[in-house]
Amino acid sequence: KAGVTQTPRYLIKTRGQQVTLSCSPISGHRSVSWYQQTPGQGLQFLFEYFSETQRNKGNFPGRFSGRQFSNSRSEMNVSTLELGDSALYLCASSLEGRTSNEQFFGPGTRLTVL
Amino acid sequence: DQQVKQNSPSLSVQEGRISILNCDYTNSMFDYFLWYKKYPAEGPTFLISISSIKDKNEDGRFTVFLNKSAKHLSLHIVPSQPGDSAVYFCAASAKETSGSRLTFGEGTQLTVNP
């Protein structure tokens, strides 16, 4: 079974631009969550999608948005990029997003904002 | 407000000895706790979890202990192996947030020396 895939793996953008990151979950998984990892901050929860609906949202500004397609693939978008958005963006998939469902993480997209 | 804290950014142990990684939390609504391991350039991988109804869970060389009154959990690795060298993240979730939202600590870099 293929794992969680994320594209692109690396991205360099400049301030003010926007970016779209993609995540393909494990086949059969319906829940996709996104996290931002910055040095010293651990992983910060961005949002979770389940059956094409945002079910949970973290404390990030509205510049961060996402969506999920009918095949469970998910995208996240960051508009008007700031230097502080430089981070590793990880997505995780699980069967149904229940507490007991193991979350499987992708390798992440490393975003650098110049 | 860091609801999950790992106060030790790094830990170094000798091969064959015990590694003890610690984690504290402040949110009394957390009822499910997990440990993830992360190698460079890879996403975190699930290690072991514990529900708040238990105080210990064991899986091979890995044991997680939960002290609810102290809001503290720890991961014991016995015996430690060089391949265990990685960043370890403690994470917590609250059932009422519909399960998949995880709150992570900042991580502890474990180095196991041969």
mmCIF file of C-alpha atoms in Angstrom:
data_model
loop_
_atom_site.group_PDB
_atom_site.id
_atom_site.type_symbol
_atom_site.label_atom_id
_atom_site.label_comp_id
_atom_site.label_asym_id
_atom_site.label_seq_id
_atom_site.Cartn_x
_atom_site.Cartn_y
_atom_site.Cartn_z
ATOM 1 C CA LYS A 1 0.000 0.000 0.000
ATOM 2 C CA ALA A 2 1.444 3.368 -1.013
ATOM 3 C CA GLY A 3 2.034 5.853 1.778
ATOM 4 C CA VAL A 4 1.018 9.478 2.016
ATOM 5 C CA THR A 5 2.558 11.524 -0.766
ATOM 6 C CA GLN A 6 3.108 15.255 -0.830
ATOM 7 C CA THR A 7 4.065 17.455 -3.736
ATOM 8 C CA PRO A 8 6.187 19.350 -4.278
ATOM 9 C CA ARG A 9 8.857 18.330 -1.776
ATOM 10 C CA TYR A 10 10.626 21.682 -1.897
ATOM 11 C CA LEU A 11 9.409 25.118 -2.830
ATOM 12 C CA ILE A 12 10.941 28.592 -2.848
ATOM 13 C CA LYS A 13 8.687 31.616 -3.048
ATOM 14 C CA THR A 14 8.980 35.326 -2.382
ATOM 15 C CA ARG A 15 6.975 37.455 0.012
ATOM 16 C CA GLY A 16 3.527 38.354 -1.245
ATOM 17 C CA GLN A 17 3.198 35.340 -3.529
ATOM 18 C CA GLN A 18 0.792 32.489 -2.963
ATOM 19 C CA VAL A 19 1.444 28.774 -2.896
ATOM 20 C CA THR A 20 -0.541 25.560 -3.216
ATOM 21 C CA LEU A 21 0.620 22.305 -1.672
ATOM 22 C CA SER A 22 -0.836 18.908 -2.455
ATOM 23 C CA CYS A 23 -1.377 15.779 -0.382
ATOM 24 C CA SER A 24 -2.527 12.350 -1.525
ATOM 25 C CA PRO A 25 -3.638 10.187 1.399
ATOM 26 C CA ILE A 26 -3.325 6.450 1.753
ATOM 27 C CA SER A 27 -5.956 4.689 -0.323
ATOM 28 C CA GLY A 28 -9.163 4.327 1.676
ATOM 29 C CA HIS A 29 -8.308 7.061 4.155
ATOM 30 C CA ARG A 30 -10.923 9.780 4.322
ATOM 31 C CA SER A 31 -9.394 12.181 6.839
ATOM 32 C CA VAL A 32 -6.524 14.495 5.947
ATOM 33 C CA SER A 33 -4.908 16.842 8.445
ATOM 34 C CA TRP A 34 -2.283 19.516 7.828
ATOM 35 C CA TYR A 35 0.471 20.629 10.202
ATOM 36 C CA GLN A 36 3.150 23.292 10.112
ATOM 37 C CA GLN A 37 6.534 22.511 11.629
ATOM 38 C CA THR A 38 8.946 25.306 12.459
ATOM 39 C CA PRO A 39 12.182 25.053 14.496
ATOM 40 C CA GLY A 40 11.458 24.953 18.215
ATOM 41 C CA GLN A 41 7.677 24.961 17.726
ATOM 42 C CA GLY A 42 6.921 21.339 17.132
ATOM 43 C CA LEU A 43 4.020 20.633 14.833
ATOM 44 C CA GLN A 44 1.152 23.108 14.809
ATOM 45 C CA PHE A 45 -2.248 21.913 13.638
ATOM 46 C CA LEU A 46 -3.618 23.828 10.655
ATOM 47 C CA PHE A 47 -6.866 22.053 9.718
ATOM 48 C CA GLU A 48 -8.493 18.717 9.064
ATOM 49 C CA TYR A 49 -10.705 17.666 6.179
ATOM 50 C CA PHE A 50 -13.086 14.753 6.141
ATOM 51 C CA SER A 51 -15.435 13.912 3.272
ATOM 52 C CA GLU A 52 -14.606 17.181 1.523
ATOM 53 C CA THR A 53 -15.556 19.250 4.586
ATOM 54 C CA GLN A 54 -13.311 21.126 6.961
ATOM 55 C CA ARG A 55 -14.015 19.502 10.292
ATOM 56 C CA ASN A 56 -11.395 21.139 12.502
ATOM 57 C CA LYS A 57 -9.309 24.296 12.320
ATOM 58 C CA GLY A 58 -6.229 25.478 14.189
ATOM 59 C CA ASN A 59 -5.229 29.008 15.135
ATOM 60 C CA PHE A 60 -3.850 30.236 11.845
ATOM 61 C CA PRO A 61 -4.840 33.363 9.917
ATOM 62 C CA GLY A 62 -7.260 33.237 7.025
ATOM 63 C CA ARG A 63 -4.344 33.337 4.573
ATOM 64 C CA PHE A 64 -4.113 29.605 5.199
ATOM 65 C CA SER A 65 -6.868 27.636 3.535
ATOM 66 C CA GLY A 66 -7.464 24.180 2.220
ATOM 67 C CA ARG A 67 -9.824 21.878 0.466
ATOM 68 C CA GLN A 68 -10.435 18.220 -0.095
ATOM 69 C CA PHE A 69 -11.581 16.523 -3.258
ATOM 70 C CA SER A 70 -13.953 13.604 -3.691
ATOM 71 C CA ASN A 71 -11.006 11.200 -3.970
ATOM 72 C CA SER A 72 -9.792 12.458 -0.538
ATOM 73 C CA ARG A 73 -6.785 14.230 -2.020
ATOM 74 C CA SER A 74 -6.243 17.551 -0.305
ATOM 75 C CA GLU A 75 -4.616 20.855 -1.107
ATOM 76 C CA MET A 76 -3.632 23.693 1.134
ATOM 77 C CA ASN A 77 -3.107 27.237 -0.038
ATOM 78 C CA VAL A 78 -1.212 30.080 1.560
ATOM 79 C CA SER A 79 -1.807 33.537 0.138
ATOM 80 C CA THR A 80 0.263 36.689 0.581
ATOM 81 C CA LEU A 81 3.267 34.759 1.840
ATOM 82 C CA GLU A 82 5.278 36.132 4.753
ATOM 83 C CA LEU A 83 8.829 35.280 5.804
ATOM 84 C CA GLY A 84 7.438 33.535 8.877
ATOM 85 C CA ASP A 85 5.564 31.059 6.687
ATOM 86 C CA SER A 86 8.857 29.331 5.929
ATOM 87 C CA ALA A 87 8.352 25.881 7.400
ATOM 88 C CA LEU A 88 7.888 22.202 6.764
ATOM 89 C CA TYR A 89 4.260 21.506 5.934
ATOM 90 C CA LEU A 90 3.142 17.996 6.771
ATOM 91 C CA CYS A 91 -0.060 16.256 5.958
ATOM 92 C CA ALA A 92 -1.372 13.179 7.694
ATOM 93 C CA SER A 93 -4.117 10.798 6.710
ATOM 94 C CA SER A 94 -6.197 8.428 8.758
ATOM 95 C CA LEU A 95 -9.167 6.174 8.132
ATOM 96 C CA GLU A 96 -11.858 8.355 9.638
ATOM 97 C CA GLY A 97 -10.004 10.809 11.848
ATOM 98 C CA ARG A 98 -11.095 9.175 15.074
ATOM 99 C CA THR A 99 -8.896 9.528 18.139
ATOM 100 C CA SER A 100 -7.879 5.881 17.913
ATOM 101 C CA ASN A 101 -7.150 5.969 14.188
ATOM 102 C CA GLU A 102 -3.428 6.043 13.559
ATOM 103 C CA GLN A 103 -2.340 9.051 11.562
ATOM 104 C CA PHE A 104 0.186 8.427 8.799
ATOM 105 C CA PHE A 105 2.344 11.363 7.828
ATOM 106 C CA GLY A 106 3.777 12.251 4.467
ATOM 107 C CA PRO A 107 7.398 13.409 4.065
ATOM 108 C CA GLY A 108 6.353 17.061 3.994
ATOM 109 C CA THR A 109 6.836 20.049 1.715
ATOM 110 C CA ARG A 110 9.684 22.351 2.683
ATOM 111 C CA LEU A 111 8.572 25.924 1.903
ATOM 112 C CA THR A 112 11.111 28.728 1.922
ATOM 113 C CA VAL A 113 9.868 32.301 1.644
ATOM 114 C CA LEU A 114 12.465 34.883 0.601
ATOM 115 C CA ASP B 1 0.182 28.864 24.988
ATOM 116 C CA GLN B 2 2.137 25.618 24.705
ATOM 117 C CA GLN B 3 -0.286 22.965 25.948
ATOM 118 C CA VAL B 4 2.189 20.122 25.433
ATOM 119 C CA LYS B 5 5.778 20.668 26.464
ATOM 120 C CA GLN B 6 8.908 18.646 26.058
ATOM 121 C CA ASN B 7 11.433 20.449 28.192
ATOM 122 C CA SER B 8 14.499 18.592 26.980
ATOM 123 C CA PRO B 9 15.472 19.552 23.439
ATOM 124 C CA SER B 10 18.078 16.794 23.369
ATOM 125 C CA LEU B 11 19.080 13.584 25.106
ATOM 126 C CA SER B 12 22.168 11.441 24.624
ATOM 127 C CA VAL B 13 22.442 7.837 25.888
ATOM 128 C CA GLN B 14 24.715 4.856 25.387
ATOM 129 C CA GLU B 15 23.620 1.885 23.345
ATOM 130 C CA GLY B 16 21.974 -0.739 25.542
ATOM 131 C CA ARG B 17 20.963 1.710 28.259
ATOM 132 C CA ILE B 18 17.518 3.130 28.944
ATOM 133 C CA SER B 19 16.272 6.288 27.221
ATOM 134 C CA ILE B 20 13.609 8.262 29.076
ATOM 135 C CA LEU B 21 11.836 11.039 27.235
ATOM 136 C CA ASN B 22 9.465 13.279 29.154
ATOM 137 C CA CYS B 23 6.401 15.292 28.270
ATOM 138 C CA ASP B 24 4.084 17.552 30.274
ATOM 139 C CA TYR B 25 0.658 18.841 29.332
ATOM 140 C CA THR B 26 -1.641 21.482 30.734
ATOM 141 C CA ASN B 27 -5.018 20.809 29.104
ATOM 142 C CA SER B 28 -7.060 18.517 31.352
ATOM 143 C CA MET B 29 -9.342 17.709 28.393
ATOM 144 C CA PHE B 30 -6.599 15.665 26.745
ATOM 145 C CA ASP B 31 -7.480 11.994 27.000
ATOM 146 C CA TYR B 32 -5.290 10.295 24.420
ATOM 147 C CA PHE B 33 -1.541 10.560 24.128
ATOM 148 C CA LEU B 34 0.873 9.460 21.450
ATOM 149 C CA TRP B 35 4.570 9.364 20.701
ATOM 150 C CA TYR B 36 5.940 9.854 17.215
ATOM 151 C CA LYS B 37 9.457 9.407 15.927
ATOM 152 C CA LYS B 38 10.868 11.529 13.109
ATOM 153 C CA TYR B 39 13.960 10.986 11.015
ATOM 154 C CA PRO B 40 15.349 13.835 8.861
ATOM 155 C CA ALA B 41 13.586 14.284 5.519
ATOM 156 C CA GLU B 42 10.761 11.943 6.574
ATOM 157 C CA GLY B 43 7.380 12.512 8.140
ATOM 158 C CA PRO B 44 6.761 11.487 11.761
ATOM 159 C CA THR B 45 5.902 7.831 12.298
ATOM 160 C CA PHE B 46 3.642 6.570 15.043
ATOM 161 C CA LEU B 47 5.361 4.721 17.884
ATOM 162 C CA ILE B 48 2.993 4.075 20.734
ATOM 163 C CA SER B 49 -0.095 5.546 22.347
ATOM 164 C CA ILE B 50 -1.954 5.493 25.640
ATOM 165 C CA SER B 51 -5.495 6.284 26.633
ATOM 166 C CA SER B 52 -6.186 8.256 29.797
ATOM 167 C CA ILE B 53 -7.908 5.226 31.320
ATOM 168 C CA LYS B 54 -4.541 3.493 31.530
ATOM 169 C CA ASP B 55 -1.290 4.409 33.229
ATOM 170 C CA LYS B 56 1.030 2.207 31.210
ATOM 171 C CA ASN B 57 1.254 0.763 27.732
ATOM 172 C CA GLU B 58 4.033 -1.447 26.467
ATOM 173 C CA ASP B 59 5.082 -2.441 22.957
ATOM 174 C CA GLY B 60 8.351 -4.307 22.682
ATOM 175 C CA ARG B 61 11.192 -2.047 23.729
ATOM 176 C CA PHE B 62 8.863 0.937 24.108
ATOM 177 C CA THR B 63 6.784 1.713 27.195
ATOM 178 C CA VAL B 64 4.725 4.815 27.791
ATOM 179 C CA PHE B 65 3.740 5.852 31.310
ATOM 180 C CA LEU B 66 0.965 8.311 32.081
ATOM 181 C CA ASN B 67 0.598 10.184 35.371
ATOM 182 C CA LYS B 68 -2.701 12.027 35.082
ATOM 183 C CA SER B 69 -2.492 13.809 38.417
ATOM 184 C CA ALA B 70 0.864 15.292 37.419
ATOM 185 C CA LYS B 71 -0.187 15.749 33.787
ATOM 186 C CA HIS B 72 2.994 14.016 32.795
ATOM 187 C CA LEU B 73 3.914 11.212 30.466
ATOM 188 C CA SER B 74 7.160 9.540 29.629
ATOM 189 C CA LEU B 75 8.501 7.195 26.981
ATOM 190 C CA HIS B 76 10.998 4.543 28.009
ATOM 191 C CA ILE B 77 13.123 2.785 25.421
ATOM 192 C CA VAL B 78 14.954 -0.293 26.677
ATOM 193 C CA PRO B 79 17.473 -1.214 25.453
ATOM 194 C CA SER B 80 18.331 1.810 23.339
ATOM 195 C CA GLN B 81 19.796 1.164 19.890
ATOM 196 C CA PRO B 82 21.675 3.504 17.520
ATOM 197 C CA GLY B 83 18.745 3.236 15.070
ATOM 198 C CA ASP B 84 16.558 4.887 17.702
ATOM 199 C CA SER B 85 18.410 8.161 17.132
ATOM 200 C CA ALA B 86 15.707 10.547 15.922
ATOM 201 C CA VAL B 87 13.471 13.381 17.072
ATOM 202 C CA TYR B 88 10.673 12.175 19.331
ATOM 203 C CA PHE B 89 7.425 14.101 19.536
ATOM 204 C CA CYS B 90 4.833 13.759 22.248
ATOM 205 C CA ALA B 91 1.265 14.499 21.113
ATOM 206 C CA ALA B 92 -2.141 14.697 22.743
ATOM 207 C CA SER B 93 -5.747 14.830 21.650
ATOM 208 C CA ALA B 94 -9.103 15.510 23.256
ATOM 209 C CA LYS B 95 -12.012 13.313 22.231
ATOM 210 C CA GLU B 96 -14.403 16.209 21.985
ATOM 211 C CA THR B 97 -12.334 17.828 19.225
ATOM 212 C CA SER B 98 -13.366 14.862 17.021
ATOM 213 C CA GLY B 99 -10.208 12.962 17.332
ATOM 214 C CA SER B 100 -7.771 13.751 14.591
ATOM 215 C CA ARG B 101 -6.489 17.085 15.906
ATOM 216 C CA LEU B 102 -3.187 16.465 17.633
ATOM 217 C CA THR B 103 -1.334 18.942 19.808
ATOM 218 C CA PHE B 104 2.401 18.294 19.646
ATOM 219 C CA GLY B 105 5.316 19.125 21.877
ATOM 220 C CA GLU B 106 8.448 20.723 20.508
ATOM 221 C CA GLY B 107 10.311 17.441 20.178
ATOM 222 C CA THR B 108 13.370 15.871 21.801
ATOM 223 C CA GLN B 109 16.402 14.874 19.744
ATOM 224 C CA LEU B 110 17.546 11.472 20.992
ATOM 225 C CA THR B 111 21.070 10.365 20.153
ATOM 226 C CA VAL B 112 22.067 6.791 20.976
ATOM 227 C CA ASN B 113 25.832 6.367 20.920
ATOM 228 C CA PRO B 114 27.329 2.984 19.937
#
